[in-house]
Tab-separated table of C-alpha atoms in Angstrom:
chain	number	residue	atom	x	y	z
B	1	MET	CA	60.634	0.732	166.107
B	2	THR	CA	63.449	0.026	168.509
B	3	GLU	CA	66.069	-2.635	167.941
B	4	ALA	CA	64.438	-4.777	170.659
B	5	ALA	CA	61.034	-4.451	168.977
B	6	ASN	CA	62.504	-5.460	165.633
B	7	LEU	CA	64.056	-8.521	167.258
B	8	ASP	CA	60.712	-9.483	168.852
B	9	ALA	CA	58.982	-9.160	165.477
B	10	LEU	CA	61.506	-11.507	163.891
B	11	MET	CA	61.274	-14.029	166.707
B	12	GLY	CA	57.457	-14.042	166.660
B	13	PRO	CA	55.279	-14.428	169.744
B	14	PRO	CA	56.963	-15.905	172.802
B	15	ALA	CA	56.581	-19.617	173.525
B	16	PRO	CA	53.668	-20.387	175.870
B	17	VAL	CA	54.516	-21.135	179.480
B	18	MET	CA	54.133	-24.628	180.903
B	19	PRO	CA	50.491	-25.402	181.767
B	20	ASN	CA	49.378	-26.131	185.319
B	21	VAL	CA	47.146	-28.990	186.442
B	22	PRO	CA	43.852	-26.998	186.602
B	23	GLU	CA	44.385	-25.782	183.036
B	24	LEU	CA	45.011	-29.326	181.817
B	25	VAL	CA	41.851	-30.508	183.568
B	26	VAL	CA	39.813	-27.741	181.912
B	27	TYR	CA	41.074	-28.594	178.426
B	28	PHE	CA	40.581	-32.323	179.005
B	29	PHE	CA	36.966	-31.994	180.094
B	30	LEU	CA	36.221	-29.366	177.447
B	31	ALA	CA	37.216	-31.840	174.739
B	32	LEU	CA	35.475	-34.709	176.522
B	33	GLY	CA	32.216	-32.760	176.753
B	34	VAL	CA	32.243	-31.720	173.090
B	35	SER	CA	33.030	-35.294	172.040
B	36	VAL	CA	30.170	-36.714	174.131
B	37	VAL	CA	27.628	-34.203	172.781
B	38	ALA	CA	28.729	-34.732	169.167
B	39	THR	CA	28.614	-38.528	169.564
B	40	ILE	CA	25.091	-38.390	171.001
B	41	TYR	CA	24.029	-36.253	168.036
B	42	ILE	CA	25.341	-38.882	165.595
B	43	LEU	CA	23.667	-41.726	167.506
B	44	ARG	CA	20.293	-39.949	167.395
B	45	ARG	CA	20.451	-39.818	163.614
B	46	LYS	CA	18.446	-42.778	162.373
B	47	GLY	CA	19.986	-44.576	159.426
B	48	GLY	CA	21.569	-42.534	156.686
B	49	MET	CA	25.117	-42.745	155.402
B	50	GLY	CA	28.105	-44.040	157.309
B	51	MET	CA	26.433	-47.152	158.711
B	52	ASP	CA	28.425	-50.372	159.192
B	53	ALA	CA	26.211	-53.392	158.481
B	54	PRO	CA	27.011	-56.876	159.871
B	55	ASP	CA	28.286	-59.443	157.383
B	56	GLY	CA	28.133	-62.669	159.406
B	57	ARG	CA	31.900	-63.067	159.261
B	58	ARG	CA	34.176	-60.353	160.650
B	59	LYS	CA	31.373	-57.950	161.576
B	60	GLN	CA	29.441	-59.843	164.204
B	61	HIS	CA	27.316	-56.983	165.585
B	62	GLU	CA	23.573	-57.559	165.432
B	63	LYS	CA	22.439	-54.394	163.629
B	64	PRO	CA	23.986	-51.581	161.553
B	65	ILE	CA	26.140	-49.244	163.659
B	66	PRO	CA	27.448	-45.794	162.633
B	67	ARG	CA	31.159	-45.738	161.850
B	68	LEU	CA	31.522	-41.964	162.104
B	69	GLY	CA	33.236	-41.907	165.503
B	70	GLY	CA	36.077	-39.846	164.107
B	71	ALA	CA	33.771	-36.851	163.633
B	72	PRO	CA	33.185	-36.174	167.382
B	73	ILE	CA	36.913	-36.548	168.068
B	74	PHE	CA	37.779	-34.127	165.271
B	75	ALA	CA	35.111	-31.648	166.396
B	76	ALA	CA	36.410	-31.677	169.984
B	77	LEU	CA	40.009	-31.311	168.821
B	78	ALA	CA	39.144	-28.440	166.450
B	79	LEU	CA	37.180	-26.549	169.107
B	80	GLY	CA	39.915	-27.067	171.696
B	81	VAL	CA	42.640	-25.891	169.322
B	82	THR	CA	40.560	-22.805	168.500
B	83	ALA	CA	40.350	-22.020	172.210
B	84	MET	CA	44.116	-22.478	172.570
B	85	LEU	CA	44.765	-20.106	169.668
B	86	LEU	CA	42.395	-17.446	171.017
B	87	LEU	CA	43.965	-17.662	174.479
B	88	GLY	CA	47.497	-17.490	173.084
B	89	ARG	CA	48.368	-21.019	174.232
B	90	MET	CA	49.421	-22.117	170.747
B	91	ARG	CA	51.453	-20.445	168.012
B	92	TRP	CA	49.563	-20.656	164.719
B	93	ALA	CA	52.637	-19.978	162.594
B	94	GLU	CA	54.444	-22.997	164.030
B	95	TYR	CA	51.562	-25.449	164.394
B	96	SER	CA	49.400	-24.597	161.373
B	97	PRO	CA	51.048	-27.258	159.110
B	98	LEU	CA	50.360	-29.912	161.732
B	99	LEU	CA	46.748	-28.829	162.256
B	100	LEU	CA	45.936	-28.539	158.546
B	101	SER	CA	47.489	-31.908	157.700
B	102	ASN	CA	45.520	-33.607	160.472
B	103	ALA	CA	42.326	-32.086	159.081
B	104	LEU	CA	43.202	-33.399	155.605
B	105	ILE	CA	43.965	-36.935	156.790
B	106	PHE	CA	40.718	-37.019	158.756
B	107	SER	CA	38.825	-35.925	155.637
B	108	ILE	CA	40.227	-38.849	153.636
B	109	GLY	CA	39.109	-41.386	156.211
B	110	PHE	CA	35.770	-39.669	156.809
B	111	PHE	CA	34.852	-39.698	153.112
B	112	ASP	CA	35.783	-43.387	153.028
B	113	ASP	CA	33.424	-43.990	155.962
B	114	LEU	CA	30.624	-42.365	153.979
B	115	LYS	CA	31.441	-44.163	150.728
B	116	ALA	CA	34.310	-46.601	150.202
B	117	LEU	CA	37.221	-45.003	148.331
B	118	GLY	CA	39.373	-48.102	147.958
B	119	ALA	CA	42.738	-48.946	149.499
B	120	ARG	CA	44.797	-47.432	146.667
B	121	VAL	CA	42.972	-44.101	146.729
B	122	LYS	CA	43.370	-43.840	150.487
B	123	LEU	CA	47.065	-44.710	150.337
B	124	ILE	CA	47.684	-42.113	147.628
B	125	GLY	CA	45.821	-39.557	149.735
B	126	GLN	CA	47.881	-40.393	152.821
B	127	ILE	CA	51.134	-40.054	150.903
B	128	GLY	CA	49.911	-36.759	149.452
B	129	VAL	CA	49.151	-35.338	152.914
B	130	ALA	CA	52.547	-36.520	154.186
B	131	LEU	CA	54.274	-34.799	151.263
B	132	ILE	CA	52.366	-31.567	151.956
B	133	LEU	CA	53.452	-31.629	155.592
B	134	PHE	CA	57.046	-32.348	154.568
B	135	SER	CA	57.023	-29.440	152.126
B	136	LEU	CA	55.811	-27.171	154.942
B	137	GLY	CA	58.907	-27.947	156.985
B	138	THR	CA	57.960	-30.862	159.250
B	139	SER	CA	60.500	-33.630	158.718
B	140	ILE	CA	62.939	-36.060	160.250
B	141	ASP	CA	66.293	-34.555	159.347
B	142	MET	CA	68.704	-36.413	161.611
B	143	LEU	CA	68.915	-39.717	163.428
B	144	SER	CA	70.430	-38.972	166.798
B	145	ASN	CA	72.178	-41.472	169.022
B	146	PRO	CA	69.845	-42.196	171.957
B	147	LEU	CA	72.738	-43.632	173.976
B	148	GLY	CA	75.037	-40.656	173.699
B	149	ALA	CA	76.356	-37.843	171.558
B	150	GLY	CA	76.446	-37.742	167.791
B	151	SER	CA	73.841	-37.924	165.038
B	152	LEU	CA	73.468	-38.941	161.403
B	153	ASP	CA	72.357	-36.343	158.848
B	154	LEU	CA	69.787	-38.096	156.656
B	155	GLY	CA	70.114	-35.827	153.635
B	156	TRP	CA	67.695	-36.866	150.899
B	157	TRP	CA	66.658	-39.896	152.974
B	158	SER	CA	64.731	-37.429	155.139
B	159	LEU	CA	61.849	-37.425	152.642
B	160	PRO	CA	61.111	-41.182	152.425
B	161	LEU	CA	61.669	-41.711	156.152
B	162	THR	CA	59.318	-38.860	157.096
B	163	VAL	CA	56.635	-40.024	154.655
B	164	PHE	CA	56.967	-43.606	155.891
B	165	TRP	CA	56.542	-42.481	159.515
B	166	LEU	CA	53.499	-40.331	158.715
B	167	VAL	CA	51.809	-43.050	156.633
B	168	ALA	CA	52.714	-46.103	158.720
B	169	ILE	CA	51.365	-44.949	162.101
B	170	PRO	CA	47.800	-44.159	160.909
B	171	ASN	CA	47.606	-47.501	159.093
B	172	ILE	CA	48.884	-49.358	162.156
B	173	ILE	CA	46.145	-47.771	164.273
B	174	ASN	CA	43.560	-48.522	161.593
B	175	LEU	CA	44.685	-52.135	161.359
B	176	ILE	CA	43.930	-52.865	165.026
B	177	ASP	CA	40.534	-51.172	164.859
B	178	GLY	CA	38.698	-54.476	164.749
B	179	MET	CA	37.400	-54.713	168.289
B	180	ASP	CA	35.207	-52.415	170.350
B	181	GLY	CA	37.286	-49.914	172.328
B	182	LEU	CA	40.672	-51.179	171.143
B	183	ALA	CA	42.047	-48.523	168.767
B	184	GLY	CA	40.472	-45.698	170.778
B	185	GLY	CA	41.959	-46.996	174.019
B	186	PHE	CA	45.401	-47.324	172.474
B	187	GLY	CA	45.061	-43.798	171.117
B	188	LEU	CA	44.202	-42.522	174.602
B	189	PHE	CA	47.303	-44.119	176.158
B	190	LEU	CA	49.500	-42.823	173.343
B	191	CYS	CA	48.209	-39.264	173.804
B	192	LEU	CA	48.862	-39.407	177.553
B	193	THR	CA	52.354	-40.733	176.780
B	194	LEU	CA	52.946	-37.843	174.360
B	195	ALA	CA	51.800	-35.401	177.046
B	196	PHE	CA	54.432	-36.819	179.401
B	197	VAL	CA	57.060	-36.605	176.662
B	198	GLY	CA	56.112	-32.967	176.171
B	199	TYR	CA	56.469	-32.358	179.902
B	200	VAL	CA	59.932	-33.918	180.032
B	201	GLY	CA	61.053	-31.973	176.966
B	202	SER	CA	59.400	-28.704	178.106
B	203	PHE	CA	56.998	-28.453	175.161
B	204	PRO	CA	53.878	-26.786	176.631
B	205	GLU	CA	51.918	-26.894	173.365
B	206	VAL	CA	52.585	-30.613	172.988
B	207	ILE	CA	51.275	-31.185	176.510
B	208	LEU	CA	48.116	-29.155	175.933
B	209	ILE	CA	47.193	-30.550	172.536
B	210	SER	CA	47.903	-34.131	173.670
B	211	ILE	CA	45.661	-33.704	176.720
B	212	LEU	CA	43.045	-32.160	174.451
B	213	MET	CA	43.140	-35.180	172.157
B	214	ALA	CA	43.029	-37.540	175.143
B	215	GLY	CA	39.832	-35.842	176.310
B	216	ALA	CA	38.286	-36.059	172.843
B	217	ILE	CA	39.032	-39.798	172.609
B	218	SER	CA	37.742	-40.383	176.151
B	219	GLY	CA	34.371	-38.854	175.266
B	220	PHE	CA	34.078	-41.148	172.266
B	221	LEU	CA	35.134	-44.220	174.263
B	222	PHE	CA	32.065	-43.949	176.513
B	223	PHE	CA	30.064	-45.149	173.516
B	224	ASN	CA	32.679	-47.450	171.980
B	225	PHE	CA	33.314	-49.901	174.818
B	226	PRO	CA	31.774	-53.354	174.243
B	227	PRO	CA	29.071	-53.535	173.059
B	228	ALA	CA	29.868	-50.511	170.909
B	229	ARG	CA	27.136	-48.093	169.894
B	230	ILE	CA	29.433	-46.305	167.454
B	231	PHE	CA	32.628	-47.293	165.631
B	232	LEU	CA	35.804	-45.267	165.178
B	233	GLY	CA	35.854	-45.630	161.401
B	234	ASP	CA	38.763	-44.865	159.106
B	235	GLY	CA	38.371	-41.146	159.782
B	236	GLY	CA	38.940	-41.608	163.498
B	237	ALA	CA	41.719	-44.177	163.118
B	238	TYR	CA	43.611	-42.037	160.591
B	239	LEU	CA	43.177	-38.929	162.739
B	240	ILE	CA	44.480	-40.619	165.897
B	241	GLY	CA	47.400	-42.238	164.090
B	242	PHE	CA	48.413	-39.125	162.188
B	243	PHE	CA	48.050	-37.011	165.322
B	244	VAL	CA	50.424	-39.314	167.208
B	245	ALA	CA	52.885	-39.320	164.289
B	246	THR	CA	52.935	-35.533	163.841
B	247	VAL	CA	52.930	-34.535	167.517
B	248	SER	CA	55.756	-36.978	168.190
B	249	LEU	CA	57.784	-35.115	165.549
B	250	LYS	CA	57.014	-31.840	167.310
B	251	SER	CA	58.247	-33.313	170.581
B	252	SER	CA	61.589	-34.159	168.949
B	253	GLN	CA	64.115	-31.385	169.071
B	254	LYS	CA	64.876	-29.864	165.647
B	255	GLY	CA	63.542	-32.857	163.744
B	256	SER	CA	66.007	-35.329	165.266
B	257	VAL	CA	64.702	-38.771	166.056
B	258	ILE	CA	65.735	-39.141	169.673
B	259	ALA	CA	64.185	-40.905	172.633
B	260	ALA	CA	60.870	-39.090	172.064
B	261	LEU	CA	60.128	-41.070	168.894
B	262	LEU	CA	61.435	-44.282	170.420
B	263	VAL	CA	58.858	-43.862	173.183
B	264	VAL	CA	56.097	-43.893	170.567
B	265	ILE	CA	57.556	-46.920	168.796
B	266	ILE	CA	57.792	-48.909	172.031
B	267	ALA	CA	54.298	-47.827	173.150
B	268	LEU	CA	52.976	-49.012	169.772
B	269	GLY	CA	54.507	-52.431	170.383
B	270	VAL	CA	51.216	-54.361	170.292
B	271	PRO	CA	49.772	-52.822	167.098
B	272	ILE	CA	53.195	-52.960	165.413
B	273	LEU	CA	53.454	-56.633	166.325
B	274	ASP	CA	49.917	-57.227	165.064
B	275	THR	CA	50.813	-55.495	161.804
B	276	LEU	CA	53.951	-57.603	161.329
B	277	PHE	CA	51.991	-60.812	161.971
B	278	ALA	CA	49.329	-59.681	159.445
B	279	ILE	CA	51.897	-58.845	156.761
B	280	LEU	CA	53.675	-62.183	157.222
B	281	ARG	CA	50.586	-64.378	157.138
B	282	ARG	CA	49.012	-62.514	154.198
B	283	SER	CA	52.256	-62.564	152.225
B	284	ILE	CA	52.704	-66.281	152.780
B	285	ARG	CA	49.083	-66.985	151.874
B	286	GLY	CA	49.249	-64.847	148.751
B	287	VAL	CA	46.418	-62.464	149.683
B	288	PRO	CA	46.624	-58.639	149.490
B	289	ILE	CA	48.341	-57.079	152.517
B	290	PHE	CA	45.484	-54.594	152.991
B	291	SER	CA	42.794	-57.281	152.851
B	292	ALA	CA	40.823	-57.824	156.052
B	293	ASP	CA	40.802	-61.063	158.017
B	294	ALA	CA	39.737	-62.352	161.419
B	295	GLU	CA	43.145	-63.427	162.723
B	296	HIS	CA	44.389	-60.337	164.536
B	297	ILE	CA	45.651	-60.575	168.105
B	298	HIS	CA	42.264	-59.704	169.605
B	299	HIS	CA	40.590	-62.370	167.453
B	300	ARG	CA	43.115	-64.929	168.684
B	301	LEU	CA	42.501	-63.987	172.314
B	302	ILE	CA	38.765	-64.509	171.882
B	303	LEU	CA	39.423	-67.914	170.280
B	304	LEU	CA	41.483	-68.782	173.374
B	305	GLY	CA	38.407	-68.207	175.530
B	306	TYR	CA	38.760	-64.555	176.481
B	307	SER	CA	35.622	-62.468	176.591
B	308	LYS	CA	35.724	-59.167	174.709
B	309	GLY	CA	36.116	-57.351	178.001
B	310	ARG	CA	38.986	-59.523	179.203
B	311	ALA	CA	40.742	-59.352	175.834
B	312	LEU	CA	40.447	-55.561	175.905
B	313	VAL	CA	41.854	-55.331	179.436
B	314	ALA	CA	44.721	-57.665	178.530
B	315	MET	CA	45.732	-55.573	175.521
B	316	TYR	CA	45.310	-52.315	177.443
B	317	SER	CA	47.600	-53.691	180.157
B	318	VAL	CA	50.326	-54.588	177.686
B	319	CYS	CA	50.014	-51.139	176.081
B	320	VAL	CA	50.407	-49.410	179.468
B	321	VAL	CA	53.436	-51.524	180.355
B	322	LEU	CA	55.086	-50.810	177.000
B	323	SER	CA	54.335	-47.092	177.369
B	324	LEU	CA	56.124	-47.134	180.720
B	325	VAL	CA	59.026	-49.043	179.172
B	326	GLY	CA	59.231	-46.427	176.422
B	327	ILE	CA	59.122	-43.587	178.935
B	328	SER	CA	61.993	-45.229	180.804
B	329	ILE	CA	64.140	-44.699	177.683
B	330	LEU	CA	63.391	-40.999	177.870
B	331	LEU	CA	64.077	-40.714	181.597
B	332	THR	CA	67.304	-42.723	181.474
B	333	LYS	CA	68.531	-40.922	178.327
B	334	GLY	CA	68.701	-44.133	176.324
B	335	ILE	CA	70.258	-46.413	178.930
B	336	ALA	CA	67.049	-48.495	179.095
B	337	LEU	CA	66.955	-48.998	175.305
B	338	PRO	CA	68.534	-52.497	175.348
B	339	VAL	CA	66.015	-53.541	178.001
B	340	ALA	CA	63.152	-52.185	175.884
B	341	GLY	CA	64.435	-54.066	172.853
B	342	ALA	CA	64.628	-57.286	174.852
B	343	VAL	CA	61.076	-56.779	176.130
B	344	LEU	CA	59.743	-56.325	172.599
B	345	PHE	CA	61.632	-59.387	171.329
B	346	LEU	CA	60.328	-61.591	174.141
B	347	LEU	CA	56.820	-60.216	173.615
B	348	ALA	CA	56.970	-61.114	169.908
B	349	ILE	CA	58.250	-64.637	170.573
B	350	GLY	CA	55.795	-65.300	173.370
B	351	ALA	CA	52.820	-63.859	171.482
B	352	ALA	CA	53.573	-65.861	168.329
B	353	ARG	CA	53.486	-69.103	170.320
B	354	TYR	CA	50.698	-68.294	172.797
B	355	LEU	CA	48.337	-66.919	170.171
B	356	GLY	CA	48.870	-69.883	167.871
B	357	TYR	CA	50.596	-68.130	164.981
B	358	VAL	CA	53.431	-70.610	165.548
B	359	LYS	CA	52.010	-73.996	166.466
B	360	SER	CA	55.366	-75.516	167.352
B	361	TRP	CA	58.874	-74.084	167.058
B	362	SER	CA	60.205	-77.527	166.117
B	363	ARG	CA	57.672	-77.769	163.259
B	364	LEU	CA	57.893	-74.146	162.130
B	365	ARG	CA	59.473	-75.085	158.797
B	366	GLN	CA	56.679	-77.568	158.078
B	367	GLN	CA	54.051	-74.981	159.055
B	368	VAL	CA	55.504	-72.501	156.558
B	369	ALA	CA	55.610	-75.210	153.892
B	370	ASP	CA	51.937	-76.021	154.528
B	371	ALA	CA	51.063	-72.328	154.271
B	372	LEU	CA	52.877	-72.052	150.930
B	373	GLU	CA	50.972	-75.101	149.682
B	374	ARG	CA	47.702	-73.432	150.654
B	375	ARG	CA	48.880	-70.381	148.727
B	376	LYS	CA	49.247	-72.541	145.607
B	377	ARG	CA	45.684	-73.772	146.097
B	378	LEU	CA	44.463	-70.193	146.328
B	379	GLU	CA	46.285	-69.300	143.114
B	380	HIS	CA	44.641	-72.338	141.503
B	381	ILE	CA	41.219	-71.023	142.556
B	382	ARG	CA	42.005	-67.561	141.218
B	383	ILE	CA	42.835	-69.080	137.843
B	384	HIS	CA	39.489	-70.930	137.839
B	385	ALA	CA	37.665	-67.695	138.692
B	386	ARG	CA	39.467	-65.845	135.926
B	387	VAL	CA	38.557	-68.523	133.368
B	388	LEU	CA	34.932	-68.403	134.527
B	389	GLU	CA	34.843	-64.670	133.852
B	390	PHE	CA	35.689	-65.426	130.225
B	391	ASP	CA	33.108	-68.233	130.223
B	392	ILE	CA	30.391	-65.724	131.153
B	393	GLU	CA	31.088	-63.891	127.913
B	394	LYS	CA	31.075	-67.117	125.874
B	395	CYS	CA	27.974	-68.713	127.390
B	396	ARG	CA	24.664	-67.757	125.806
B	397	ARG	CA	22.399	-68.905	128.627
B	398	LEU	CA	22.636	-68.912	132.423
B	399	GLU	CA	21.955	-72.660	132.504
B	400	GLU	CA	25.036	-73.266	130.380
B	401	PHE	CA	27.186	-71.211	132.722
B	402	THR	CA	25.669	-73.000	135.726
B	403	GLU	CA	26.966	-76.333	134.450
B	404	LEU	CA	30.462	-74.903	134.018
B	405	LEU	CA	30.402	-73.347	137.502
B	406	ALA	CA	29.306	-76.625	139.108
B	407	TYR	CA	32.187	-78.390	137.343
B	408	ARG	CA	34.693	-75.786	138.557
B	409	PHE	CA	33.278	-75.959	142.091
B	410	HIS	CA	33.911	-79.711	142.056
B	411	TRP	CA	37.654	-79.102	141.523
B	412	ILE	CA	37.845	-76.150	143.882
B	413	GLY	CA	36.052	-77.868	146.759
B	414	PHE	CA	32.842	-75.853	147.151
B	415	LYS	CA	29.666	-77.925	147.368
B	416	THR	CA	26.569	-77.207	145.327
B	417	GLU	CA	24.169	-78.285	148.080
B	418	PRO	CA	24.145	-77.813	151.880
B	419	SER	CA	24.445	-80.832	154.143
B	420	GLU	CA	25.531	-81.821	157.639
B	421	LEU	CA	29.098	-81.966	156.321
B	422	THR	CA	29.163	-78.375	155.051
B	423	GLN	CA	29.074	-74.920	156.569
B	424	PRO	CA	27.905	-71.670	154.981
B	425	VAL	CA	30.326	-69.040	153.740
B	426	PHE	CA	28.833	-65.553	153.367
B	427	LEU	CA	29.999	-63.291	150.561
B	428	SER	CA	28.777	-59.680	150.473
B	429	LEU	CA	27.738	-58.144	147.169
B	430	LYS	CA	26.762	-54.644	146.122
B	431	GLY	CA	23.391	-53.486	147.410
B	432	GLY	CA	23.724	-55.148	150.816
B	433	SER	CA	22.850	-58.697	149.725
B	434	GLN	CA	24.879	-61.755	150.664
B	435	MET	CA	25.836	-64.855	148.748
B	436	VAL	CA	25.816	-68.122	150.643
B	437	LEU	CA	28.265	-70.755	149.421
B	438	HIS	CA	28.907	-74.134	151.038
B	439	CYS	CA	32.328	-75.433	152.037
B	440	PRO	CA	33.490	-78.701	153.669
B	441	LEU	CA	33.182	-78.708	157.441
B	442	ASP	CA	35.927	-81.168	158.382
B	443	ASP	CA	38.970	-80.102	156.346
B	444	GLY	CA	40.423	-77.835	159.075
B	445	LEU	CA	40.695	-74.891	156.676
B	446	GLN	CA	37.507	-72.973	157.473
B	447	ALA	CA	39.326	-69.612	157.559
B	448	ASP	CA	40.731	-70.262	154.072
B	449	TRP	CA	37.282	-70.779	152.599
B	450	PHE	CA	36.358	-67.176	153.359
B	451	ILE	CA	39.397	-66.047	151.368
B	452	ARG	CA	38.490	-68.391	148.537
B	453	ALA	CA	34.897	-67.153	148.468
B	454	ASP	CA	36.094	-63.540	148.118
B	455	VAL	CA	37.736	-64.510	144.833
B	456	PHE	CA	34.277	-65.018	143.294
B	457	SER	CA	32.660	-61.723	144.311
B	458	GLY	CA	33.503	-59.994	141.020
B	459	LEU	CA	32.473	-63.088	139.076
B	460	PHE	CA	28.975	-63.214	140.568
B	461	GLU	CA	28.456	-59.481	140.114
B	462	ARG	CA	29.384	-59.875	136.438
B	463	CYS	CA	26.936	-62.758	136.253
B	464	LEU	CA	24.181	-60.483	137.552
B	465	GLU	CA	25.094	-57.841	134.985
B	466	ARG	CA	24.878	-60.382	132.152
B	467	TRP	CA	21.717	-62.344	133.054
B	468	GLY	CA	20.149	-60.522	136.011
B	469	ALA	CA	20.239	-63.741	138.050
B	470	LEU	CA	22.629	-66.267	139.580
B	471	PRO	CA	23.147	-70.023	139.176
B	472	SER	CA	20.400	-72.029	140.879
B	473	PHE	CA	22.650	-73.559	143.564
B	474	VAL	CA	24.055	-70.181	144.671
B	475	VAL	CA	21.840	-68.948	147.507
B	476	ALA	CA	21.320	-65.248	148.223
B	477	GLN	CA	19.944	-63.682	151.398
B	478	ASN	CA	19.509	-60.216	152.852
B	479	ALA	CA	21.033	-58.797	156.051
B	480	GLU	CA	18.212	-60.336	158.158
B	481	GLY	CA	19.006	-63.813	156.866
B	482	GLN	CA	15.900	-64.078	154.640
B	483	ILE	CA	16.344	-65.942	151.377
B	484	GLN	CA	15.689	-63.666	148.413
B	485	PRO	CA	16.142	-63.782	144.648
B	486	LEU	CA	18.870	-61.606	143.222
B	487	LYS	CA	17.822	-59.676	140.176
B	488	ASP	CA	19.781	-57.069	138.369
B	489	SER	CA	18.344	-53.617	139.049
């Protein structure tokens, strides 16, 4: 071999040339078509695993809907990437860690969609995938100055910062996946933003794979707009989030966090803000951070009178504006960063007040104090529930335990009989059945009663294990709302 040939062998295959518009259109519609066909296949499957049943609280759809929307997106992405590899439009040696890690993160979410894995298992899996990708050479090594020259070598901090980035973005996307078309639409805008970042930075593979993902999400969105016929599921949300996180690292030169990553952070302004609001309210209330509730931004918009369609358009509009603000940082080489920061700050302040998270700035301290008092009440209820679990073991008969439960309910606030002054609180149990408890209607804390009811789920399941039945004043019904006895199977 000649010296030139030896040099070519060491350098590997040459970098692909920049794609033209017809090629981008072909890849986009290839992914879109595969995604549409795969989604239709899932929708034609009747029943089976991966169905999301309504619960009368957060899940307000009328009938079970498949939550396997991540599968068509993954199938379209995998087929498109295969085509890129066969046509020499992607270098396997450089992009294989990214592709394999995305497949792994999708698998974690997809298995959870089929059968719940639990928040801890999923988090451990996400961290594991992030560590694998880090060990394969994808990392944030330096923090560069977006306003000028100079950078900070992270050293050993590279590991925790990279893992945090790779774990946080998928969970942020998953957190906002509570409304038809929302997470998928945000993912579409983020992929188009990444494609533009790849164009500015002359990364042809980033452009192609981002357009490919945009097409895959678009095909899924046809069936996910309100009223949704299929849900994204954890598999889809994790895949979109991890894809954005990993491709954004590829669009950063030599692992340095420059304007490219800031574009993603700014474009994610709405879901990041929603996540911060969720963490704050759950921390103050004393409930687990990963617990679900119905107080996200889209829920608040609907409470303000927005239809689902209008709420979706409003959030899409903000996402587009923030994407453009983020892109301005890239085009101005960091000069627009102070403006972007000011926009995000004003958005946070305005959203907190408009959406009702802050009822009055002058009474903010009192609002926090009230929230902390409600947290004490929740802790009080948890103590009662814990004592009742011991009572189950001590009581010989169900009737004896029923008397104790009625006494505890008197102190907690639940009512043992329905009336015009109570409203039902539905609590899902294993097997698809629902408990119906009764809470006061006029205390202004209806949202809190759902949290309080969740405390008793384990208690009632233990009661079923012990006696095969529930206390007489605890009503059970199936998904169709029909009253039914609960017997231990």
